[in-house]
Amino acid sequence: MITVLIVDDEYLIRSLVKSLIPWERLGLTFAGEAADGEQAYQIIQEKHPDIVILDINLPIMNGLELTKKLYENGFDTHVIFLTGYRNFEYARLAVTYRAYDFLLKPISKEELSFALERLATSIRAEQVKTVPLNPEEPALQEAFLRRLCFGRVGASPDLTAAELMRHALPLRPENLLVMSAELRFHDENSDGVYTYALFNILQELILKDDHFKNVCGFPSEDERTILLANILAPEKVQEILHKIGAQANRILKSNFPFTAVIGVSEVFSGYDRIHGAVRTAIHCADRTICRTEEIVFFPSGGETGASFEAWLVAACGTLKSILTAGAWQKGRAYLQSVFRTMHRQHLNQSVFRTASIRISAVLYEEAERRGILNTAEIERGALPTGRIVGHPTGRELEIILLDFYDTLESHSEQSSLSVLTRNVKRYVLAHYRECDLGLLQIADNVHASQAYVSSLFKRETGTSITEFITACRLRTAADLLSADTGIGLAEVAQKTGWSDPYYFSKIFKKHFGVAPSKFAADSDWYLEPDESEPQTAEPDDTE
C-alpha cells in the first residue's frame, strides 16, 4: 500500500483532507499527521511515507524549507503542496525541489483525488520496474536518446536495438510515436524548471493511459520536451492525445504561468525513422504560428510551409550575425548559399519574392545601422525593394540582392576604422569563446578606458561591443549545431562563451527564430551539405 502523511498547522484542515481522500479506492494508507515542519520531518525519517500532503505556511519549518531538506537529503517522498495563495514563486520553488503538485485552498475533493490518483499510478509504475540501474544510468539513457532523436546514431536497426537494451530502454520498433511539447506564454526567468514540470506532467499522464507502453524521453534546454512511446491502438491516437493534451493544459493553467502545445508524428515502425519522426513532431508544434486555438497538432501534409518559414527566419538571423561581426566576404558566400538552397527546393516565385524582401530588410537594417547609405542614394534607387516586387525570376532576384550587397560592401570598405577599434575586434575574435569576456578585460588589453573604447567602437562600427561578441558567439554556435558533431546544447553553449545553456537557448531562439534543437534537427535546411565555412567570423573589411 502507498502511505500518506498530512501536514498542516490547522487541525480542522488536517481532518478535512483526511476525510476527502478516497483511501480504499486509491489504495492508500494513512501514515499520520503533523502540525509543523519539524515534527513532519521526524515522522518522515521514521516512517518514510510515499506521499506528503504539505501546507506551505507552517511554524518552525515551513513547507518549502521542509521540501528542500527532503530533496537535499535524498528522500524519495513525493510532495503535494497546499496553499491559500496563488503565488507563482511558490510554484517555481515547488518544481525546483521536485514537488509533484500544487493545490490551492479551499481544496475540492475532485482536485485532491485526481492529484493523488495520478501520483499513486506513477509510484506504482516505478515500483514495478525490475531493471536495476546504476547511479549513472539515467544520464546515459538520456544522452543516448538525444543522439537517437537528433540523428546522431548511425547504427543498423539491430545495433540500435542492442544499444536500447544496454541502456535499459524497452522501446520496441513497432507502432512507435514521437511527441514534441513546447512551452507557450511562459515566464522568461524560469531557468528551465518549467520544462521539467512539463516533461513530468506529460510523462505521468501518458504512463497512466493504458494505450501506451515503453514511454521514455527527455526535457531539453530550449523549453522543448521530447517523448517516445509504443502505442497499442494506433487508430485512436488522435482521440487519445487530444484528451491528454487537454488534461495537461488544465493542470498547467491551474498551477503555472504557461501552457503547452504538442506536436505528434505519424505512427511508424523502425528505429531508423525516429529522427524523421522527431522533425515531423517539432514541425507540427510549430504550426501554432498560424493556429493558436489547438493544443495537439498532427501531420497533415502542411509541414513544408512551416519548415521553410523556420528556415527563412534562421537564415536571416545567420546573415545578420555575420554582418554584425563585419565578415562581408563570408556574408556574400552565405547569401549565395541561401539562394542555392531555395533553388534546390523548386519554390514558386511568390515564395522567392517574399524571401527576397525579408533578406533585403536585413541588408537595409545593416546599412542603416552603419550609416553607409545616405538619403540621396536611397532616392536614386539603391534599395532593391522596387525591383523585387516587379515579379522577376528566382535567378534575377538573386542578382538584384547580390548587387545591393556589393553596394553596401563597397560603402563599408570606404569607412576606415581606427587602430583602436581594429584591435578591439581582433581581441574579441580571439577570446569571444571565454564566458567571462567583458568590456573591462577588452579595455585593459587595448590600454584605454572602458567608456572611450565603448563609445568609439559604437560610433565607428554602428554596433556595441556586447552585440559584436554575441554575434560572433551565435555564428559559431550555428556552425557547431549544423556540423552534426553530436554534442549537446550545454556543450555548444560552453564552447561558444555561455555559462548558462538556458540563457544561450533563449538568445539563440530570439536571434534565429528557432530553438537550437530545431536548428540542429533541420541542419540540412539551414546550411549547404557541402559547406565548410570557418567557425570564426573574421572582419575582412577592416583587418
Short mmCIF file of N, CA and C in Angstrom, two decimals, residues 180-265:
data_model
loop_
_atom_site.label_atom_id
_atom_site.label_comp_id
_atom_site.label_asym_id
_atom_site.label_seq_id
_atom_site.Cartn_x
_atom_site.Cartn_y
_atom_site.Cartn_z
N SER A 180 6.48 16.08 -29.43
CA SER A 180 7.32 17.23 -29.09
C SER A 180 6.44 18.28 -28.43
N ALA A 181 6.67 18.55 -27.16
CA ALA A 181 5.86 19.53 -26.42
C ALA A 181 6.69 20.78 -26.15
N GLU A 182 6.08 21.95 -26.36
CA GLU A 182 6.78 23.21 -26.17
C GLU A 182 5.99 24.12 -25.24
N LEU A 183 6.72 24.92 -24.47
CA LEU A 183 6.09 25.89 -23.58
C LEU A 183 5.50 27.04 -24.39
N ARG A 184 4.35 27.54 -23.93
CA ARG A 184 3.75 28.73 -24.52
C ARG A 184 3.35 29.68 -23.41
N PHE A 185 3.56 31.00 -23.63
CA PHE A 185 3.18 32.05 -22.68
C PHE A 185 3.79 31.78 -21.31
N HIS A 186 5.11 31.70 -21.27
CA HIS A 186 5.79 31.33 -20.03
C HIS A 186 6.62 32.47 -19.48
N ASP A 187 7.04 32.32 -18.25
CA ASP A 187 7.89 33.28 -17.56
C ASP A 187 9.31 33.16 -18.12
N GLU A 188 9.86 34.26 -18.63
CA GLU A 188 11.18 34.21 -19.25
C GLU A 188 12.28 33.86 -18.26
N ASN A 189 12.01 34.00 -16.95
CA ASN A 189 13.03 33.73 -15.94
C ASN A 189 12.85 32.36 -15.30
N SER A 190 12.35 31.40 -16.06
CA SER A 190 12.04 30.09 -15.49
C SER A 190 13.28 29.25 -15.22
N ASP A 191 14.42 29.58 -15.88
CA ASP A 191 15.67 28.83 -15.68
C ASP A 191 15.52 27.35 -15.97
N GLY A 192 14.60 26.98 -16.83
CA GLY A 192 14.46 25.59 -17.24
C GLY A 192 13.58 24.72 -16.37
N VAL A 193 13.18 25.21 -15.18
CA VAL A 193 12.41 24.35 -14.28
C VAL A 193 11.03 24.05 -14.86
N TYR A 194 10.46 24.99 -15.62
CA TYR A 194 9.14 24.75 -16.19
C TYR A 194 9.18 23.64 -17.24
N THR A 195 10.30 23.53 -17.96
CA THR A 195 10.42 22.46 -18.95
C THR A 195 10.38 21.10 -18.26
N TYR A 196 11.02 20.99 -17.10
CA TYR A 196 10.98 19.75 -16.34
C TYR A 196 9.57 19.48 -15.82
N ALA A 197 8.87 20.54 -15.42
CA ALA A 197 7.49 20.35 -14.96
C ALA A 197 6.62 19.82 -16.09
N LEU A 198 6.77 20.41 -17.28
CA LEU A 198 6.01 19.97 -18.45
C LEU A 198 6.33 18.51 -18.77
N PHE A 199 7.61 18.16 -18.75
CA PHE A 199 8.01 16.78 -19.05
C PHE A 199 7.39 15.80 -18.05
N ASN A 200 7.46 16.12 -16.76
CA ASN A 200 6.93 15.22 -15.74
C ASN A 200 5.42 15.05 -15.86
N ILE A 201 4.71 16.14 -16.10
CA ILE A 201 3.25 16.07 -16.20
C ILE A 201 2.83 15.22 -17.40
N LEU A 202 3.44 15.48 -18.55
CA LEU A 202 3.07 14.71 -19.75
C LEU A 202 3.43 13.24 -19.60
N GLN A 203 4.62 12.97 -19.07
CA GLN A 203 5.03 11.58 -18.89
C GLN A 203 4.08 10.83 -17.97
N GLU A 204 3.66 11.49 -16.89
CA GLU A 204 2.75 10.83 -15.95
C GLU A 204 1.38 10.57 -16.57
N LEU A 205 0.87 11.54 -17.34
CA LEU A 205 -0.42 11.33 -17.99
C LEU A 205 -0.36 10.21 -19.03
N ILE A 206 0.74 10.13 -19.75
CA ILE A 206 0.87 9.08 -20.76
C ILE A 206 1.07 7.72 -20.11
N LEU A 207 1.86 7.68 -19.02
CA LEU A 207 2.05 6.41 -18.31
C LEU A 207 0.72 5.89 -17.74
N LYS A 208 -0.13 6.81 -17.35
CA LYS A 208 -1.41 6.43 -16.76
C LYS A 208 -2.35 5.81 -17.80
N ASP A 209 -2.18 6.19 -19.07
CA ASP A 209 -3.07 5.73 -20.13
C ASP A 209 -2.66 4.33 -20.59
N ASP A 210 -3.59 3.42 -20.61
CA ASP A 210 -3.30 2.03 -20.96
C ASP A 210 -2.97 1.83 -22.44
N HIS A 211 -3.16 2.86 -23.25
CA HIS A 211 -2.89 2.71 -24.69
C HIS A 211 -1.40 2.86 -25.01
N PHE A 212 -0.59 3.27 -24.03
CA PHE A 212 0.84 3.48 -24.27
C PHE A 212 1.68 2.54 -23.41
N LYS A 213 2.83 2.20 -23.92
CA LYS A 213 3.82 1.47 -23.12
C LYS A 213 5.22 1.90 -23.56
N ASN A 214 6.19 1.57 -22.73
CA ASN A 214 7.60 1.85 -23.02
C ASN A 214 7.84 3.35 -23.24
N VAL A 215 7.26 4.17 -22.38
CA VAL A 215 7.38 5.62 -22.51
C VAL A 215 8.77 6.08 -22.06
N CYS A 216 9.42 6.91 -22.86
CA CYS A 216 10.73 7.47 -22.48
C CYS A 216 10.88 8.82 -23.17
N GLY A 217 11.86 9.58 -22.74
CA GLY A 217 12.07 10.89 -23.34
C GLY A 217 13.00 11.75 -22.50
N PHE A 218 13.00 13.04 -22.78
CA PHE A 218 13.89 13.94 -22.07
C PHE A 218 13.42 15.38 -22.24
N PRO A 219 13.64 16.22 -21.21
CA PRO A 219 13.42 17.66 -21.35
C PRO A 219 14.67 18.31 -21.92
N SER A 220 14.49 19.30 -22.78
CA SER A 220 15.62 19.95 -23.41
C SER A 220 15.88 21.31 -22.80
N GLU A 221 17.09 21.85 -23.05
CA GLU A 221 17.43 23.17 -22.52
C GLU A 221 16.68 24.29 -23.22
N ASP A 222 16.05 24.02 -24.36
CA ASP A 222 15.40 25.08 -25.13
C ASP A 222 13.88 25.04 -25.00
N GLU A 223 13.39 24.67 -23.80
CA GLU A 223 11.97 24.72 -23.47
C GLU A 223 11.14 23.77 -24.34
N ARG A 224 11.73 22.68 -24.72
CA ARG A 224 11.04 21.65 -25.51
C ARG A 224 11.22 20.31 -24.82
N THR A 225 10.18 19.48 -24.87
CA THR A 225 10.24 18.14 -24.29
C THR A 225 9.97 17.13 -25.40
N ILE A 226 10.79 16.10 -25.48
CA ILE A 226 10.60 15.03 -26.47
C ILE A 226 10.20 13.75 -25.73
N LEU A 227 9.14 13.11 -26.20
CA LEU A 227 8.68 11.85 -25.62
C LEU A 227 8.48 10.82 -26.74
N LEU A 228 8.89 9.59 -26.47
CA LEU A 228 8.69 8.48 -27.40
C LEU A 228 7.92 7.38 -26.69
N ALA A 229 7.13 6.64 -27.43
CA ALA A 229 6.36 5.55 -26.83
C ALA A 229 5.91 4.59 -27.92
N ASN A 230 5.55 3.40 -27.49
CA ASN A 230 4.82 2.46 -28.35
C ASN A 230 3.34 2.61 -28.06
N ILE A 231 2.52 2.73 -29.09
CA ILE A 231 1.08 2.88 -28.90
C ILE A 231 0.37 1.59 -29.29
N LEU A 232 -0.56 1.15 -28.44
CA LEU A 232 -1.24 -0.13 -28.64
C LEU A 232 -2.48 -0.01 -29.54
N ALA A 233 -2.97 1.22 -29.70
CA ALA A 233 -4.18 1.42 -30.53
C ALA A 233 -3.92 2.58 -31.49
N PRO A 234 -3.15 2.36 -32.56
CA PRO A 234 -2.78 3.45 -33.47
C PRO A 234 -3.98 4.18 -34.06
N GLU A 235 -5.08 3.46 -34.25
CA GLU A 235 -6.26 4.07 -34.86
C GLU A 235 -6.92 5.11 -33.95
N LYS A 236 -6.58 5.09 -32.66
CA LYS A 236 -7.20 6.02 -31.70
C LYS A 236 -6.24 7.12 -31.26
N VAL A 237 -5.09 7.24 -31.94
CA VAL A 237 -4.04 8.11 -31.44
C VAL A 237 -4.50 9.57 -31.31
N GLN A 238 -5.25 10.08 -32.29
CA GLN A 238 -5.67 11.48 -32.21
C GLN A 238 -6.63 11.71 -31.06
N GLU A 239 -7.59 10.83 -30.91
CA GLU A 239 -8.56 10.95 -29.82
C GLU A 239 -7.86 10.90 -28.46
N ILE A 240 -6.94 9.96 -28.30
CA ILE A 240 -6.24 9.78 -27.02
C ILE A 240 -5.39 11.01 -26.68
N LEU A 241 -4.62 11.48 -27.67
CA LEU A 241 -3.69 12.57 -27.38
C LEU A 241 -4.39 13.92 -27.25
N HIS A 242 -5.50 14.12 -27.93
CA HIS A 242 -6.27 15.35 -27.70
C HIS A 242 -6.75 15.39 -26.25
N LYS A 243 -7.15 14.23 -25.74
CA LYS A 243 -7.61 14.15 -24.35
C LYS A 243 -6.44 14.42 -23.39
N ILE A 244 -5.29 13.81 -23.65
CA ILE A 244 -4.12 14.01 -22.78
C ILE A 244 -3.65 15.47 -22.85
N GLY A 245 -3.65 16.06 -24.04
CA GLY A 245 -3.25 17.45 -24.19
C GLY A 245 -4.15 18.39 -23.39
N ALA A 246 -5.46 18.13 -23.44
CA ALA A 246 -6.40 18.97 -22.68
C ALA A 246 -6.18 18.81 -21.18
N GLN A 247 -5.94 17.56 -20.72
CA GLN A 247 -5.66 17.33 -19.31
C GLN A 247 -4.39 18.07 -18.88
N ALA A 248 -3.35 17.98 -19.70
CA ALA A 248 -2.08 18.62 -19.36
C ALA A 248 -2.24 20.13 -19.23
N ASN A 249 -2.95 20.73 -20.18
CA ASN A 249 -3.09 22.19 -20.11
C ASN A 249 -3.97 22.64 -18.97
N ARG A 250 -4.95 21.81 -18.56
CA ARG A 250 -5.74 22.16 -17.38
C ARG A 250 -4.85 22.19 -16.14
N ILE A 251 -3.99 21.21 -16.02
CA ILE A 251 -3.07 21.16 -14.88
C ILE A 251 -2.12 22.35 -14.91
N LEU A 252 -1.58 22.65 -16.10
CA LEU A 252 -0.62 23.75 -16.22
C LEU A 252 -1.27 25.09 -15.92
N LYS A 253 -2.46 25.32 -16.46
CA LYS A 253 -3.15 26.60 -16.24
C LYS A 253 -3.46 26.82 -14.76
N SER A 254 -3.72 25.73 -14.05
CA SER A 254 -4.08 25.84 -12.64
C SER A 254 -2.88 26.13 -11.74
N ASN A 255 -1.69 25.79 -12.21
CA ASN A 255 -0.53 25.84 -11.31
C ASN A 255 0.65 26.65 -11.79
N PHE A 256 0.72 26.96 -13.09
CA PHE A 256 1.91 27.60 -13.63
C PHE A 256 1.53 28.71 -14.59
N PRO A 257 2.46 29.64 -14.83
CA PRO A 257 2.19 30.75 -15.75
C PRO A 257 2.49 30.39 -17.21
N PHE A 258 2.13 29.20 -17.64
CA PHE A 258 2.35 28.82 -19.03
C PHE A 258 1.40 27.69 -19.41
N THR A 259 1.24 27.49 -20.71
CA THR A 259 0.55 26.32 -21.24
C THR A 259 1.51 25.65 -22.22
N ALA A 260 1.02 24.67 -22.96
CA ALA A 260 1.90 23.95 -23.87
C ALA A 260 1.18 23.59 -25.15
N VAL A 261 1.95 23.36 -26.20
CA VAL A 261 1.43 22.76 -27.42
C VAL A 261 2.23 21.50 -27.69
N ILE A 262 1.58 20.53 -28.33
CA ILE A 262 2.19 19.23 -28.56
C ILE A 262 2.13 18.89 -30.03
N GLY A 263 3.28 18.66 -30.63
CA GLY A 263 3.35 18.16 -32.00
C GLY A 263 3.54 16.66 -31.98
N VAL A 264 2.86 15.95 -32.87
CA VAL A 264 2.87 14.48 -32.86
C VAL A 264 3.24 13.97 -34.24
N SER A 265 4.09 12.97 -34.29
CA SER A 265 4.44 12.33 -35.56
C SER A 265 3.36 11.34 -35.97
#
